[in-house]
Amino acid sequence: MSEQFPSEGAMPPDVSNSGTGGHLYMQTNERENRVVHYLRSADGRLTEADRCPTGGSGAGPLNFRANPMGLVAEGANSMILTSDHRLLFVTNVGDNSVSSFAVGSDGQLRLLDVIPTGSAVTGQLGTAKSLAYGASSRTLYVLHTIGSDNIRLMSVDDDGMLVARPESYTAAPSDKPGRLNTMVVVSPDDRFLLVGASIDQFPTVNPDGTANLWFERDGKPHSIFPNNPDGDGWAVFPIGECGRLGEPTFQDAGGSSPWCPLFLRHRPDRFAIGYATSDGVSLATLASDGRISVGPVAEADTSRGKPSALCWMTITPDDHFLFTTMTGYGYITSWRINDDAVSIAKDPACTPIPGDGTFRGLGGMVTSGPTDIWISPDGSIVYQIYPNAARLVGYQVQLDGSLEEITTVEIPHNTSTGLAGF
């Protein structure tokens, strides 16, 4: 029997105090990539402690906000912590490598290992950008944006050292070899690997300089965005012995550009889906056989223009509030999760953060291009990266789902990505 959750009008749990503080990590994603370690005070404010080289290379000037081709470097879960907070893993998208760090009791990092993923860098930039960890098999899954071997595997030993494995897998249908994947996640029971996607091929440019979001195939127009209309936006892989993957199924994701799959903590067969170009959120169920059923899409306010590029997401520990990054708009929207439905709590949930005026998303709106988002373990503080504004902002979560800014720190302009902490 599933746990019951508050109805839309009910008072959510008290998130008014921020606990005892802790640690937050972000990668600079500069050519000489580093992990920035922040101390989180009891009231959520950030103080930079140090910067640790990853031993690998980031995207640097080839990021999406400076160069549209930098979209290959944009994804979620570019850095993750193990559940016991002993190890931190980081992708280096510039050279297709992964770094592992030991995390001390004081939050200090010590570089343990950095090894290539096994996928070659064929141009100026690699494509390794999302990580998932299967704890039962001690397997690290590395998602690359594109390519016939865009999922690579690594084994993690007792000391946090990495061993690249020979297996490789493709997370795109055979008729969509140009699909750009965004995020990989392991189901809570370690039985399935889910992959989200952003576009099926790069947009061309219209005469007026705007992006052309359609292409022609078999004499018919098709959207560049996955799942529209083919219904094959999700790749779901069964996980077998020693973390090996079986044959994927490509399933209907319920909307276009199913960017971010995020499992609930108290109902592990349920996950939220954020849609970059269906401009909303839905709840889905993952059955024991790997089949997905998707609920209706709750849409955000798109009066500023489409697509909204709703991408990164985070959920409060009680599964009550969902916060989504509106990359095309420069702010965060909050949602309530009620039984099998999602509804808007506050849209926007915070004041938009302006960028330097140089970046426009796919919808053509000027934006600060917010990326990764992370919530403190007690659910009281949300942290958001605004790369084009060179700011990392922390917000206090209010009882109605709105966000009140409480801290901001300067970060590397345009490149910074990835958040993890404890």
Coordinates of C-alpha atoms in Angstrom, one line a residue:
M1 CA 0.0 0.0 0.0
S2 CA 1.5 3.3 -1.0
E3 CA 2.1 6.1 1.5
Q4 CA -0.4 8.8 1.6
F5 CA 0.7 12.4 0.9
P6 CA -0.8 15.8 1.7
S7 CA -3.5 17.1 -0.6
E8 CA -2.9 20.3 -2.5
G9 CA -4.4 22.5 0.2
A10 CA -2.7 20.8 3.1
M11 CA 0.1 22.4 5.1
P12 CA 3.5 20.8 4.0
P13 CA 6.1 19.8 6.6
D14 CA 8.0 22.6 8.4
V15 CA 11.0 23.5 6.3
S16 CA 11.6 26.7 8.1
N17 CA 15.0 25.9 9.7
S18 CA 18.0 24.7 7.9
G19 CA 19.6 22.2 10.3
T20 CA 23.3 22.1 10.9
G21 CA 24.8 22.9 7.6
G22 CA 27.3 20.7 5.6
H23 CA 29.1 20.7 2.3
L24 CA 28.4 21.5 -1.3
Y25 CA 30.5 20.7 -4.4
M26 CA 30.4 22.2 -7.9
Q27 CA 32.7 21.7 -10.8
T28 CA 34.1 24.7 -12.6
N29 CA 34.1 22.9 -16.0
E30 CA 36.9 25.1 -17.1
R31 CA 39.6 23.6 -19.4
E32 CA 41.6 22.8 -16.3
N33 CA 38.7 21.4 -14.4
R34 CA 38.3 21.8 -10.7
V35 CA 35.8 20.9 -8.0
V36 CA 34.9 23.8 -5.7
H37 CA 34.2 22.8 -2.1
Y38 CA 31.8 25.1 -0.2
L39 CA 31.0 25.0 3.5
R40 CA 27.3 25.3 4.2
S41 CA 26.5 27.1 7.4
A42 CA 23.5 26.3 9.6
D43 CA 21.5 29.0 7.9
G44 CA 22.4 27.9 4.4
R45 CA 25.0 30.5 3.5
L46 CA 28.0 29.4 1.5
T47 CA 31.7 29.9 2.1
E48 CA 34.3 28.6 -0.4
A49 CA 36.8 26.3 1.3
D50 CA 39.0 25.2 -1.6
R51 CA 39.3 24.2 -5.2
C52 CA 40.6 20.7 -6.1
P53 CA 41.9 19.9 -9.6
T54 CA 40.1 16.9 -11.1
G55 CA 43.1 15.9 -13.3
G56 CA 40.8 16.2 -16.3
S57 CA 39.5 18.8 -18.8
G58 CA 36.2 20.6 -18.8
A59 CA 34.2 22.2 -21.6
G60 CA 35.7 25.7 -21.1
P61 CA 34.7 28.1 -23.9
L62 CA 32.8 25.4 -25.8
N63 CA 29.9 25.5 -23.3
F64 CA 26.3 26.0 -24.5
R65 CA 26.0 29.6 -23.4
A66 CA 29.0 30.7 -25.6
N67 CA 28.6 28.2 -28.4
P68 CA 25.4 26.4 -29.5
M69 CA 27.4 23.2 -30.2
G70 CA 28.3 23.2 -26.5
L71 CA 24.9 21.6 -26.0
V72 CA 26.8 18.3 -26.1
A73 CA 28.3 19.2 -22.8
E74 CA 25.0 20.0 -21.0
G75 CA 23.5 17.3 -18.8
A76 CA 22.5 16.4 -15.3
N77 CA 24.4 14.4 -12.7
S78 CA 27.8 15.4 -14.0
M79 CA 29.0 14.8 -10.4
I80 CA 27.5 12.4 -7.8
L81 CA 28.2 11.3 -4.3
T82 CA 27.9 7.7 -3.0
S83 CA 25.1 7.3 -0.5
D84 CA 27.6 7.0 2.4
H85 CA 29.3 10.3 1.3
R86 CA 32.7 8.5 1.1
L87 CA 33.3 9.0 -2.7
L88 CA 32.6 11.8 -5.2
F89 CA 32.7 11.0 -8.9
V90 CA 33.1 13.8 -11.5
T91 CA 32.9 13.8 -15.3
N92 CA 35.4 15.7 -17.3
V93 CA 33.6 16.4 -20.6
G94 CA 36.5 18.0 -22.3
D95 CA 38.6 14.8 -22.5
N96 CA 36.0 12.1 -21.7
S97 CA 37.4 11.0 -18.4
V98 CA 36.0 10.4 -14.9
S99 CA 37.7 11.5 -11.6
S100 CA 37.1 9.9 -8.2
F101 CA 37.7 11.7 -4.9
A102 CA 37.8 10.5 -1.3
V103 CA 35.6 12.7 0.9
G104 CA 36.9 13.3 4.4
S105 CA 34.7 13.7 7.5
D106 CA 35.4 17.4 7.2
G107 CA 34.3 17.5 3.6
Q108 CA 37.8 17.9 2.2
L109 CA 38.5 16.1 -1.1
R110 CA 41.4 14.0 -2.1
L111 CA 41.8 13.0 -5.7
L112 CA 42.1 9.2 -6.0
D113 CA 41.9 8.4 -9.7
V114 CA 41.2 9.8 -13.1
I115 CA 40.8 7.5 -16.1
P116 CA 39.4 7.8 -19.7
T117 CA 35.9 6.5 -20.2
G118 CA 36.9 4.5 -23.3
S119 CA 35.1 6.8 -25.8
A120 CA 37.4 8.8 -28.0
V121 CA 37.3 12.6 -28.3
T122 CA 36.8 13.2 -32.0
G123 CA 36.7 17.0 -32.0
Q124 CA 37.4 19.9 -29.7
L125 CA 35.2 18.5 -27.0
G126 CA 34.3 15.2 -25.5
T127 CA 30.7 14.2 -24.6
A128 CA 30.9 12.4 -21.2
K129 CA 28.4 14.3 -19.0
S130 CA 26.2 12.2 -16.7
L131 CA 26.8 9.6 -14.1
A132 CA 24.8 7.0 -12.2
Y133 CA 26.0 4.5 -9.6
G134 CA 24.7 1.0 -9.1
A135 CA 25.7 0.3 -5.5
S136 CA 24.9 -3.4 -5.5
S137 CA 27.3 -4.2 -8.4
R138 CA 29.7 -1.2 -7.7
T139 CA 29.2 -0.1 -11.2
L140 CA 29.6 3.5 -12.4
Y141 CA 27.6 4.2 -15.6
V142 CA 28.9 7.1 -17.7
L143 CA 26.6 8.6 -20.3
H144 CA 28.0 10.4 -23.3
T145 CA 25.7 12.7 -25.3
I146 CA 26.1 11.0 -28.7
G147 CA 27.7 8.0 -30.4
S148 CA 27.2 4.3 -30.9
D149 CA 29.0 3.6 -27.6
N150 CA 27.5 6.4 -25.5
I151 CA 27.1 4.4 -22.3
R152 CA 30.4 3.1 -20.8
L153 CA 30.9 1.2 -17.6
M154 CA 33.5 1.4 -14.8
S155 CA 34.0 -0.7 -11.7
V156 CA 34.7 0.9 -8.4
D157 CA 36.9 -0.9 -5.9
D158 CA 37.0 -0.6 -2.1
D159 CA 39.4 2.3 -2.2
G160 CA 37.5 4.3 -4.8
M161 CA 39.8 3.4 -7.7
L162 CA 38.2 3.1 -11.1
V163 CA 38.6 0.3 -13.7
A164 CA 37.2 1.0 -17.2
R165 CA 35.3 -1.9 -18.6
P166 CA 35.0 -3.0 -22.2
E167 CA 31.2 -3.0 -22.5
S168 CA 29.5 -0.2 -24.3
Y169 CA 25.8 0.5 -25.1
T170 CA 23.8 2.8 -27.3
A171 CA 21.0 4.9 -25.8
A172 CA 19.4 6.0 -29.1
P173 CA 17.0 4.2 -31.5
S174 CA 18.7 3.0 -34.7
D175 CA 16.8 5.5 -36.8
K176 CA 17.9 8.4 -34.6
P177 CA 21.7 8.2 -34.4
G178 CA 22.0 11.9 -33.8
R179 CA 20.0 11.9 -30.5
L180 CA 21.6 13.9 -27.7
N181 CA 21.1 12.3 -24.4
T182 CA 21.1 14.3 -21.2
M183 CA 20.9 12.2 -18.0
V184 CA 21.3 8.6 -16.8
V185 CA 19.8 7.3 -13.6
V186 CA 19.6 3.9 -11.9
S187 CA 16.3 2.9 -10.4
P188 CA 16.2 2.6 -6.6
D189 CA 16.2 -1.2 -6.7
D190 CA 19.3 -1.3 -9.1
R191 CA 17.3 -3.2 -11.7
F192 CA 16.9 -0.6 -14.5
L193 CA 18.9 2.2 -16.1
L194 CA 16.9 5.1 -17.5
V195 CA 18.2 7.6 -20.0
G196 CA 16.7 11.1 -20.8
A197 CA 17.2 13.0 -24.0
S198 CA 17.1 16.6 -25.2
I199 CA 17.1 16.6 -29.1
D200 CA 17.2 14.1 -31.9
Q201 CA 19.5 16.3 -34.0
F202 CA 21.0 19.7 -33.9
P203 CA 18.8 22.5 -35.2
T204 CA 19.6 24.4 -38.3
V205 CA 19.5 28.2 -38.4
N206 CA 16.7 30.2 -40.0
P207 CA 17.6 33.3 -42.2
D208 CA 16.7 35.6 -39.2
G209 CA 19.2 33.8 -37.0
T210 CA 16.7 31.9 -34.9
A211 CA 16.9 28.1 -34.5
N212 CA 14.9 26.0 -36.9
L213 CA 13.3 23.3 -34.7
W214 CA 12.1 21.1 -37.5
F215 CA 13.7 18.8 -40.1
E216 CA 12.5 16.8 -43.0
R217 CA 12.5 13.0 -43.2
D218 CA 10.7 10.9 -45.8
G219 CA 9.2 14.1 -47.2
K220 CA 7.5 15.0 -43.9
P221 CA 8.4 17.6 -41.3
H222 CA 9.6 16.2 -37.9
S223 CA 10.4 18.0 -34.7
I224 CA 14.0 17.8 -33.6
F225 CA 12.7 17.0 -30.1
P226 CA 12.5 13.4 -28.9
N227 CA 9.2 11.7 -28.4
N228 CA 7.4 14.1 -30.7
P229 CA 5.6 12.4 -32.3
D230 CA 7.3 9.0 -32.4
G231 CA 6.8 8.0 -28.7
D232 CA 10.3 6.6 -28.2
G233 CA 11.8 9.3 -25.9
W234 CA 12.9 7.0 -23.0
A235 CA 15.6 4.4 -23.2
V236 CA 15.2 1.8 -20.4
F237 CA 17.9 -0.9 -19.9
P238 CA 17.6 -3.9 -17.6
I239 CA 20.6 -4.3 -15.3
G240 CA 21.9 -7.8 -15.1
E241 CA 24.8 -9.6 -13.4
C242 CA 27.8 -7.5 -12.4
G243 CA 26.0 -4.4 -13.6
R244 CA 25.9 -5.4 -17.3
L245 CA 23.0 -3.9 -19.4
G246 CA 20.5 -5.8 -21.4
E247 CA 18.8 -4.7 -24.6
P248 CA 17.0 -1.4 -24.2
T249 CA 13.4 -0.6 -24.9
F250 CA 12.5 2.8 -26.3
Q251 CA 9.2 3.9 -24.7
D252 CA 6.8 6.7 -24.8
A253 CA 7.8 9.4 -22.3
G254 CA 4.5 11.3 -22.4
G255 CA 6.0 14.5 -23.7
S256 CA 8.8 15.9 -25.8
S257 CA 12.4 16.2 -24.6
P258 CA 12.1 14.1 -21.5
W259 CA 15.1 15.6 -19.9
C260 CA 15.3 14.6 -16.3
P261 CA 14.0 11.4 -14.6
L262 CA 14.0 11.8 -10.8
F263 CA 12.8 9.0 -8.5
L264 CA 10.7 9.8 -5.4
R265 CA 12.2 8.8 -2.1
H266 CA 9.1 7.3 -0.5
R267 CA 7.5 5.7 -3.5
P268 CA 10.5 4.1 -5.3
D269 CA 8.5 2.9 -8.3
R270 CA 7.5 6.5 -9.1
F271 CA 9.5 9.2 -10.7
A272 CA 9.0 12.7 -12.0
I273 CA 9.8 13.7 -15.5
G274 CA 10.8 17.2 -16.6
Y275 CA 10.1 18.1 -20.2
A276 CA 12.4 20.7 -21.8
T277 CA 10.0 21.3 -24.7
S278 CA 6.6 20.1 -23.4
D279 CA 7.3 22.8 -20.8
G280 CA 6.0 20.9 -17.8
V281 CA 6.3 18.0 -15.4
S282 CA 4.5 14.6 -15.0
L283 CA 4.7 11.6 -12.7
A284 CA 5.5 8.2 -14.1
T285 CA 5.5 4.6 -12.8
L286 CA 8.2 2.1 -13.5
A287 CA 6.7 -1.5 -13.4
S288 CA 8.7 -4.5 -12.3
D289 CA 9.1 -5.6 -16.0
G290 CA 10.6 -2.2 -16.9
R291 CA 7.5 -0.8 -18.6
I292 CA 6.7 2.9 -18.0
S293 CA 3.3 4.4 -17.6
V294 CA 3.2 8.2 -17.6
G295 CA 0.6 10.5 -16.2
P296 CA -0.6 13.9 -17.6
V297 CA 1.8 16.7 -18.1
A298 CA 1.2 19.7 -15.8
E299 CA 2.3 22.7 -17.8
A300 CA 4.3 25.7 -16.7
D301 CA 3.5 29.3 -17.6
T302 CA 5.0 29.8 -21.1
S303 CA 3.8 33.3 -21.7
R304 CA 7.5 34.4 -22.0
G305 CA 7.9 32.1 -25.1
K306 CA 8.6 28.5 -26.0
P307 CA 10.3 26.2 -25.3
S308 CA 10.9 27.0 -21.6
A309 CA 13.8 24.5 -21.5
L310 CA 12.6 23.1 -18.2
C311 CA 15.5 20.8 -17.4
W312 CA 17.2 20.2 -14.0
M313 CA 15.0 19.2 -11.1
T314 CA 15.2 18.4 -7.3
I315 CA 12.7 17.1 -4.8
T316 CA 12.2 17.8 -1.1
P317 CA 13.0 14.7 1.1
D318 CA 9.3 14.3 1.9
D319 CA 8.4 14.2 -1.8
H320 CA 6.1 17.2 -1.3
F321 CA 7.7 19.9 -3.4
L322 CA 9.5 19.6 -6.8
F323 CA 11.7 22.4 -8.0
T324 CA 12.5 22.8 -11.7
T325 CA 15.1 24.9 -13.4
M326 CA 13.5 27.1 -16.2
T327 CA 16.7 27.4 -18.2
G328 CA 15.0 29.5 -20.9
Y329 CA 13.6 32.0 -18.4
G330 CA 16.3 32.4 -15.8
Y331 CA 14.4 31.2 -12.7
I332 CA 13.0 28.3 -10.7
T333 CA 9.4 27.0 -10.7
S334 CA 8.0 25.0 -7.8
W335 CA 5.4 22.2 -8.0
R336 CA 3.4 20.1 -5.5
I337 CA 3.3 16.3 -5.8
N338 CA -0.1 14.9 -4.7
D339 CA -0.7 11.2 -5.0
D340 CA -0.5 10.6 -8.8
A341 CA -0.6 14.2 -10.0
V342 CA 1.7 17.3 -10.1
S343 CA 0.4 20.9 -9.8
I344 CA 2.1 24.3 -9.8
A345 CA 2.9 25.7 -6.4
K346 CA 4.7 28.9 -7.5
D347 CA 5.6 29.9 -11.0
P348 CA 8.0 31.5 -10.8
A349 CA 9.1 30.6 -7.3
C350 CA 11.9 33.2 -7.2
T351 CA 12.9 36.5 -8.8
P352 CA 14.5 35.9 -12.2
I353 CA 18.3 36.2 -12.2
P354 CA 19.5 38.3 -15.2
G355 CA 22.6 37.2 -17.1
D356 CA 25.0 39.4 -19.0
G357 CA 22.6 39.7 -21.9
T358 CA 24.6 37.6 -24.3
F359 CA 22.8 34.3 -24.1
R360 CA 19.5 33.2 -25.7
G361 CA 18.1 29.7 -25.3
L362 CA 16.4 27.7 -28.0
G363 CA 13.2 29.7 -27.5
G364 CA 15.1 32.9 -28.3
M365 CA 14.6 34.5 -24.8
V366 CA 17.5 36.3 -23.2
T367 CA 18.4 34.3 -20.0
S368 CA 21.0 33.6 -17.5
G369 CA 20.8 29.9 -18.5
P370 CA 20.4 28.3 -15.1
T371 CA 21.6 24.7 -14.9
D372 CA 22.1 22.3 -12.0
I373 CA 20.0 22.5 -8.9
W374 CA 20.4 20.8 -5.5
I375 CA 18.4 20.7 -2.3
S376 CA 19.8 20.3 1.2
P377 CA 19.1 17.0 3.0
D378 CA 16.6 18.6 5.3
G379 CA 14.7 20.2 2.4
S380 CA 15.1 23.7 3.6
I381 CA 17.6 25.2 1.2
V382 CA 17.7 25.1 -2.6
Y383 CA 20.9 26.0 -4.5
Q384 CA 20.9 27.0 -8.1
I385 CA 23.7 27.6 -10.7
Y386 CA 23.2 30.6 -13.0
P387 CA 26.2 30.3 -15.3
N388 CA 25.6 33.3 -17.6
A389 CA 25.2 35.5 -14.4
A390 CA 28.4 33.9 -12.9
R391 CA 26.4 33.2 -9.7
L392 CA 25.5 30.3 -7.4
V393 CA 22.4 31.3 -5.4
G394 CA 20.9 29.7 -2.3
Y395 CA 17.3 30.0 -1.4
Q396 CA 15.3 29.4 1.8
V397 CA 12.2 27.2 1.0
Q398 CA 9.0 28.8 2.1
L399 CA 5.8 26.9 3.2
D400 CA 4.0 27.9 0.0
G401 CA 6.8 26.6 -2.3
S402 CA 8.3 30.1 -2.9
L403 CA 12.0 30.7 -2.5
E404 CA 13.7 33.5 -0.7
E405 CA 17.3 34.3 -1.7
I406 CA 19.7 34.1 1.3
T407 CA 23.2 33.6 -0.2
T408 CA 25.1 34.1 -3.4
V409 CA 28.7 33.4 -4.4
E410 CA 30.6 34.3 -7.6
I411 CA 31.4 31.3 -9.9
P412 CA 33.3 30.9 -13.2
H413 CA 31.3 32.6 -16.0
N414 CA 29.3 30.4 -18.3
T415 CA 31.1 27.1 -17.5
S416 CA 30.1 26.0 -14.0
T417 CA 28.0 22.9 -13.7
G418 CA 27.1 20.0 -11.4
L419 CA 26.1 20.1 -7.8
A420 CA 26.4 17.5 -5.1
G421 CA 26.5 17.7 -1.3
F422 CA 25.7 16.4 2.1

